[in-house]
Amino acid sequence: IVTTYNIAAYLGAALDSVLGQTSPAAEVIVLDDGSTDDGATAQVAQHYGERVRYLVQPNAGPGAARNAGAAAARGTHLAWLDGDDYWTPNKLAAQAAAFSADPALEAAFGHVRQFISPDIAGTPAAARLDISSEPMPGRYRAWERAGPFATDMAVSEFLDWYARAVEAGVRMVMLPEVLAWRRVHASNNSRRRSLEKREYAHVLKAALDRRRAAGKAGGA
C-alpha cells in the first residue's frame, strides 16, 4: 500500500522498488490522498498498468489514507510505503521469512535509513535538514489487532498505532536489516519538528490515559 500526496516526482522510484522485490507482492495499491497536482500522481501510477491499482480519495491525511489502503487490500499481509520513500529489493522476502519461521508472529519490522533527496542536495534547504545517517527502527503489519491508524495526526499516526499494538499484546519482531530508505526533501520537513513535539505529547498522554483506565478497571 503506497500512500501519496503531491509527491509525483518521487512516486515512480517508490513503485519501482515495490515491483522489483525478490519476493513479489500479491498486489500493489497506490492510495492517492487527494493530490492537487493536475493529475501528475495519477499519471505516474497508471503508467504501470495492471501491475498497480490506483485509488484516490478526498484529502484526509496519512492515517486515513493508510486505513483506506488496508480496507481495499485483498492479501493476507499488509505492508505500507510512503510514496516518496523506497524499499530495498529483499524487504518483503525478509519479512516473509520471519513470518514463516514463527507462525505466531503478527508484525515484522525492518530498519530504515534516511537520505537527502538528490534534487535538493547541496542547497540551503538541504543544509537546514537535520537527519541521522544511522538506521532507524521501521514498521509494518498486525493492523487488525491494534486497530486502524489515527486520522487526526499528520506525522505521528504510526507511533500512536505502535503504542496500541504493544498494549494489545501484538507479537512483533525487529529484523536487523535496513529494509527501506526514507527520502528527506524540502517539503516533508517544513513543519515536522514543532508538529512532532505536539503530536508525540498527545500520543504519550493518550497511552498513559489508557493504562490508567485499564488499571482502574482491573482493580474494580
Short mmCIF file of C-alpha atoms in Angstrom, two decimals:
data_model
loop_
_atom_site.label_atom_id
_atom_site.label_comp_id
_atom_site.label_asym_id
_atom_site.label_seq_id
_atom_site.Cartn_x
_atom_site.Cartn_y
_atom_site.Cartn_z
CA ILE A 1 0.00 0.00 0.00
CA VAL A 2 1.77 3.12 -1.26
CA THR A 3 0.25 6.31 0.13
CA THR A 4 0.92 9.55 -1.69
CA TYR A 5 0.00 13.23 -1.68
CA ASN A 6 1.53 15.70 -4.14
CA ILE A 7 4.81 13.80 -4.49
CA ALA A 8 4.52 12.56 -8.07
CA ALA A 9 8.19 13.32 -8.70
CA TYR A 10 9.20 10.57 -6.28
CA LEU A 11 6.38 8.06 -6.75
CA GLY A 12 7.99 6.24 -9.66
CA ALA A 13 11.06 5.33 -7.59
CA ALA A 14 8.82 4.06 -4.80
CA LEU A 15 6.79 1.88 -7.17
CA ASP A 16 9.89 0.57 -8.93
CA SER A 17 11.21 -0.60 -5.56
CA VAL A 18 7.94 -2.36 -4.74
CA LEU A 19 7.60 -4.02 -8.13
CA GLY A 20 11.27 -5.02 -8.08
CA GLN A 21 11.06 -7.12 -4.91
CA THR A 22 12.77 -10.51 -4.94
CA SER A 23 9.57 -11.83 -3.33
CA PRO A 24 6.78 -10.09 -5.28
CA ALA A 25 3.78 -8.57 -3.54
CA ALA A 26 0.40 -10.18 -4.20
CA GLU A 27 -0.91 -6.76 -5.21
CA VAL A 28 0.27 -3.15 -5.22
CA ILE A 29 -2.13 -0.35 -4.29
CA VAL A 30 -1.45 3.36 -4.71
CA LEU A 31 -3.72 5.34 -2.39
CA ASP A 32 -3.76 8.95 -3.54
CA ASP A 33 -4.85 11.17 -0.66
CA GLY A 34 -6.43 13.84 -2.86
CA SER A 35 -3.34 15.17 -4.64
CA THR A 36 -3.77 18.62 -6.22
CA ASP A 37 -1.13 18.23 -8.92
CA ASP A 38 -3.28 18.33 -12.07
CA GLY A 39 -3.25 14.56 -12.43
CA ALA A 40 0.53 14.05 -12.18
CA THR A 41 0.20 11.42 -9.44
CA ALA A 42 -2.47 9.52 -11.36
CA GLN A 43 -0.33 9.61 -14.49
CA VAL A 44 2.67 8.07 -12.70
CA ALA A 45 0.60 5.32 -11.07
CA GLN A 46 -1.34 4.48 -14.21
CA HIS A 47 1.89 4.23 -16.20
CA TYR A 48 2.37 0.81 -14.54
CA GLY A 49 -0.88 -0.54 -15.93
CA GLU A 50 -2.46 -3.57 -14.30
CA ARG A 51 0.51 -4.08 -12.01
CA VAL A 52 -0.76 -1.22 -9.81
CA ARG A 53 -4.25 -0.47 -8.50
CA TYR A 54 -4.69 3.29 -8.35
CA LEU A 55 -7.25 4.56 -5.82
CA VAL A 56 -7.96 8.18 -4.89
CA GLN A 57 -9.86 9.76 -2.01
CA PRO A 58 -10.52 13.34 -0.86
CA ASN A 59 -7.60 14.62 1.19
CA ALA A 60 -7.94 13.27 4.73
CA GLY A 61 -4.37 12.84 5.99
CA PRO A 62 -1.87 9.97 6.17
CA GLY A 63 -3.75 7.90 8.75
CA ALA A 64 -6.95 7.90 6.73
CA ALA A 65 -5.00 7.06 3.55
CA ARG A 66 -3.33 4.06 5.21
CA ASN A 67 -6.68 2.87 6.55
CA ALA A 68 -8.31 3.17 3.13
CA GLY A 69 -5.49 1.21 1.53
CA ALA A 70 -5.80 -1.54 4.13
CA ALA A 71 -9.57 -1.72 3.62
CA ALA A 72 -9.07 -2.15 -0.13
CA ALA A 73 -6.31 -4.76 0.16
CA ARG A 74 -7.06 -8.37 -0.77
CA GLY A 75 -3.89 -10.01 0.52
CA THR A 76 -3.14 -11.80 3.80
CA HIS A 77 -0.42 -9.39 4.96
CA LEU A 78 -0.18 -5.61 4.82
CA ALA A 79 2.90 -3.50 4.08
CA TRP A 80 2.89 0.30 3.79
CA LEU A 81 5.27 2.61 1.97
CA ASP A 82 5.20 6.39 1.74
CA GLY A 83 5.24 7.46 -1.89
CA ASP A 84 8.47 9.45 -1.53
CA ASP A 85 10.46 6.58 0.03
CA TYR A 86 11.56 3.20 -1.31
CA TRP A 87 12.29 -0.37 -0.24
CA THR A 88 15.43 -2.45 -0.55
CA PRO A 89 14.95 -5.36 -3.01
CA ASN A 90 14.80 -8.01 -0.24
CA LYS A 91 12.35 -6.16 2.01
CA LEU A 92 9.30 -8.38 1.54
CA ALA A 93 11.41 -11.56 1.37
CA ALA A 94 13.00 -10.80 4.75
CA GLN A 95 9.62 -10.18 6.35
CA ALA A 96 8.07 -13.25 4.73
CA ALA A 97 10.93 -15.37 6.09
CA ALA A 98 10.28 -14.04 9.59
CA PHE A 99 6.60 -14.98 9.37
CA SER A 100 7.45 -18.43 8.04
CA ALA A 101 9.90 -19.01 10.89
CA ASP A 102 7.37 -18.04 13.54
CA PRO A 103 3.71 -18.70 12.63
CA ALA A 104 2.56 -16.81 15.74
CA LEU A 105 4.29 -13.62 14.60
CA GLU A 106 1.94 -10.72 13.88
CA ALA A 107 4.28 -7.87 12.89
CA ALA A 108 7.74 -7.76 11.30
CA PHE A 109 9.69 -4.51 11.31
CA GLY A 110 12.85 -3.55 9.49
CA HIS A 111 15.26 -0.67 9.90
CA VAL A 112 15.08 2.49 7.79
CA ARG A 113 17.96 4.65 6.60
CA GLN A 114 17.40 8.31 5.70
CA PHE A 115 18.93 10.13 2.76
CA ILE A 116 18.86 13.64 1.35
CA SER A 117 16.89 13.67 -1.88
CA PRO A 118 19.26 14.32 -4.82
CA ASP A 119 17.05 17.12 -6.13
CA ILE A 120 17.90 19.30 -3.11
CA ALA A 121 21.40 18.02 -2.31
CA GLY A 122 23.84 20.89 -1.80
CA THR A 123 21.12 23.53 -1.46
CA PRO A 124 20.44 25.74 1.58
CA ALA A 125 17.24 23.75 2.13
CA ALA A 126 19.27 20.56 2.48
CA ALA A 127 21.71 22.21 4.89
CA ARG A 128 18.82 23.04 7.22
CA LEU A 129 17.58 19.45 7.38
CA ASP A 130 18.61 17.52 10.49
CA ILE A 131 18.74 13.81 9.73
CA SER A 132 20.58 10.85 11.18
CA SER A 133 22.71 8.64 8.98
CA GLU A 134 22.16 5.73 11.37
CA PRO A 135 19.43 3.16 10.65
CA MET A 136 16.17 3.74 12.50
CA PRO A 137 13.53 1.18 13.54
CA GLY A 138 10.86 0.76 10.88
CA ARG A 139 7.32 -0.57 10.78
CA TYR A 140 4.60 -2.83 9.34
CA ARG A 141 1.68 -5.33 9.83
CA ALA A 142 -0.80 -6.53 12.59
CA TRP A 143 -3.22 -3.77 11.67
CA GLU A 144 -6.37 -5.55 12.79
CA ARG A 145 -5.34 -6.26 16.40
CA ALA A 146 -4.19 -2.72 17.18
CA GLY A 147 -6.97 -1.06 15.19
CA PRO A 148 -6.79 1.46 12.35
CA PHE A 149 -4.40 4.39 12.20
CA ALA A 150 -5.44 7.65 13.85
CA THR A 151 -6.85 10.12 11.36
CA ASP A 152 -6.25 13.30 13.38
CA MET A 153 -2.44 13.23 13.15
CA ALA A 154 -0.12 14.47 10.43
CA VAL A 155 3.18 12.83 11.43
CA SER A 156 2.65 10.56 14.45
CA GLU A 157 -0.05 8.13 13.32
CA PHE A 158 2.36 5.18 13.37
CA LEU A 159 3.70 5.96 16.84
CA ASP A 160 0.13 6.03 18.14
CA TRP A 161 -0.63 2.73 16.38
CA TYR A 162 2.54 1.12 17.75
CA ALA A 163 1.66 2.10 21.32
CA ARG A 164 -1.75 0.50 20.91
CA ALA A 165 -0.18 -2.61 19.36
CA VAL A 166 2.10 -3.02 22.38
CA GLU A 167 -0.84 -2.62 24.74
CA ALA A 168 -2.83 -5.20 22.74
CA GLY A 169 0.00 -7.72 23.06
CA VAL A 170 0.74 -7.90 19.34
CA ARG A 171 3.66 -10.25 18.78
CA MET A 172 6.33 -8.29 16.92
CA VAL A 173 9.94 -8.69 15.82
CA MET A 174 12.56 -6.16 14.72
CA LEU A 175 14.67 -7.51 11.88
CA PRO A 176 18.32 -6.39 11.83
CA GLU A 177 18.44 -5.40 8.15
CA VAL A 178 17.85 -2.00 6.62
CA LEU A 179 14.75 -2.71 4.52
CA ALA A 180 13.70 0.78 3.47
CA TRP A 181 15.10 4.18 2.61
CA ARG A 182 13.36 7.36 3.73
CA ARG A 183 13.73 10.29 1.37
CA VAL A 184 14.25 13.65 3.11
CA HIS A 185 13.26 16.57 0.92
CA ALA A 186 12.28 20.19 1.38
CA SER A 187 8.54 19.77 1.84
CA ASN A 188 8.35 16.76 4.14
CA ASN A 189 10.28 18.50 6.93
CA SER A 190 8.97 22.05 6.53
CA ARG A 191 6.78 21.84 9.63
CA ARG A 192 7.68 18.50 11.10
CA ARG A 193 9.70 19.40 14.21
CA SER A 194 7.16 21.52 16.08
CA LEU A 195 4.31 19.32 14.92
CA GLU A 196 6.10 16.15 16.03
CA LYS A 197 6.58 17.53 19.54
CA ARG A 198 2.88 18.38 19.90
CA GLU A 199 1.68 15.09 18.48
CA TYR A 200 4.18 12.99 20.45
CA ALA A 201 2.95 14.60 23.64
CA HIS A 202 -0.63 13.79 22.63
CA VAL A 203 0.28 10.15 21.87
CA LEU A 204 2.09 9.77 25.21
CA LYS A 205 -0.82 11.24 27.16
CA ALA A 206 -3.33 9.01 25.37
CA ALA A 207 -1.24 5.92 26.14
CA LEU A 208 -0.93 6.87 29.81
CA ASP A 209 -4.68 7.54 29.99
CA ARG A 210 -5.42 4.07 28.58
CA ARG A 211 -3.10 2.44 31.10
CA ARG A 212 -4.72 4.31 33.99
CA ALA A 213 -8.17 3.33 32.76
CA ALA A 214 -7.09 -0.31 32.39
CA GLY A 215 -5.62 -0.27 35.89
CA LYS A 216 -8.83 1.08 37.38
CA ALA A 217 -10.90 -1.50 35.50
CA GLY A 218 -8.62 -4.29 36.62
CA GLY A 219 -8.86 -3.24 40.25
CA ALA A 220 -12.62 -2.80 40.24
#
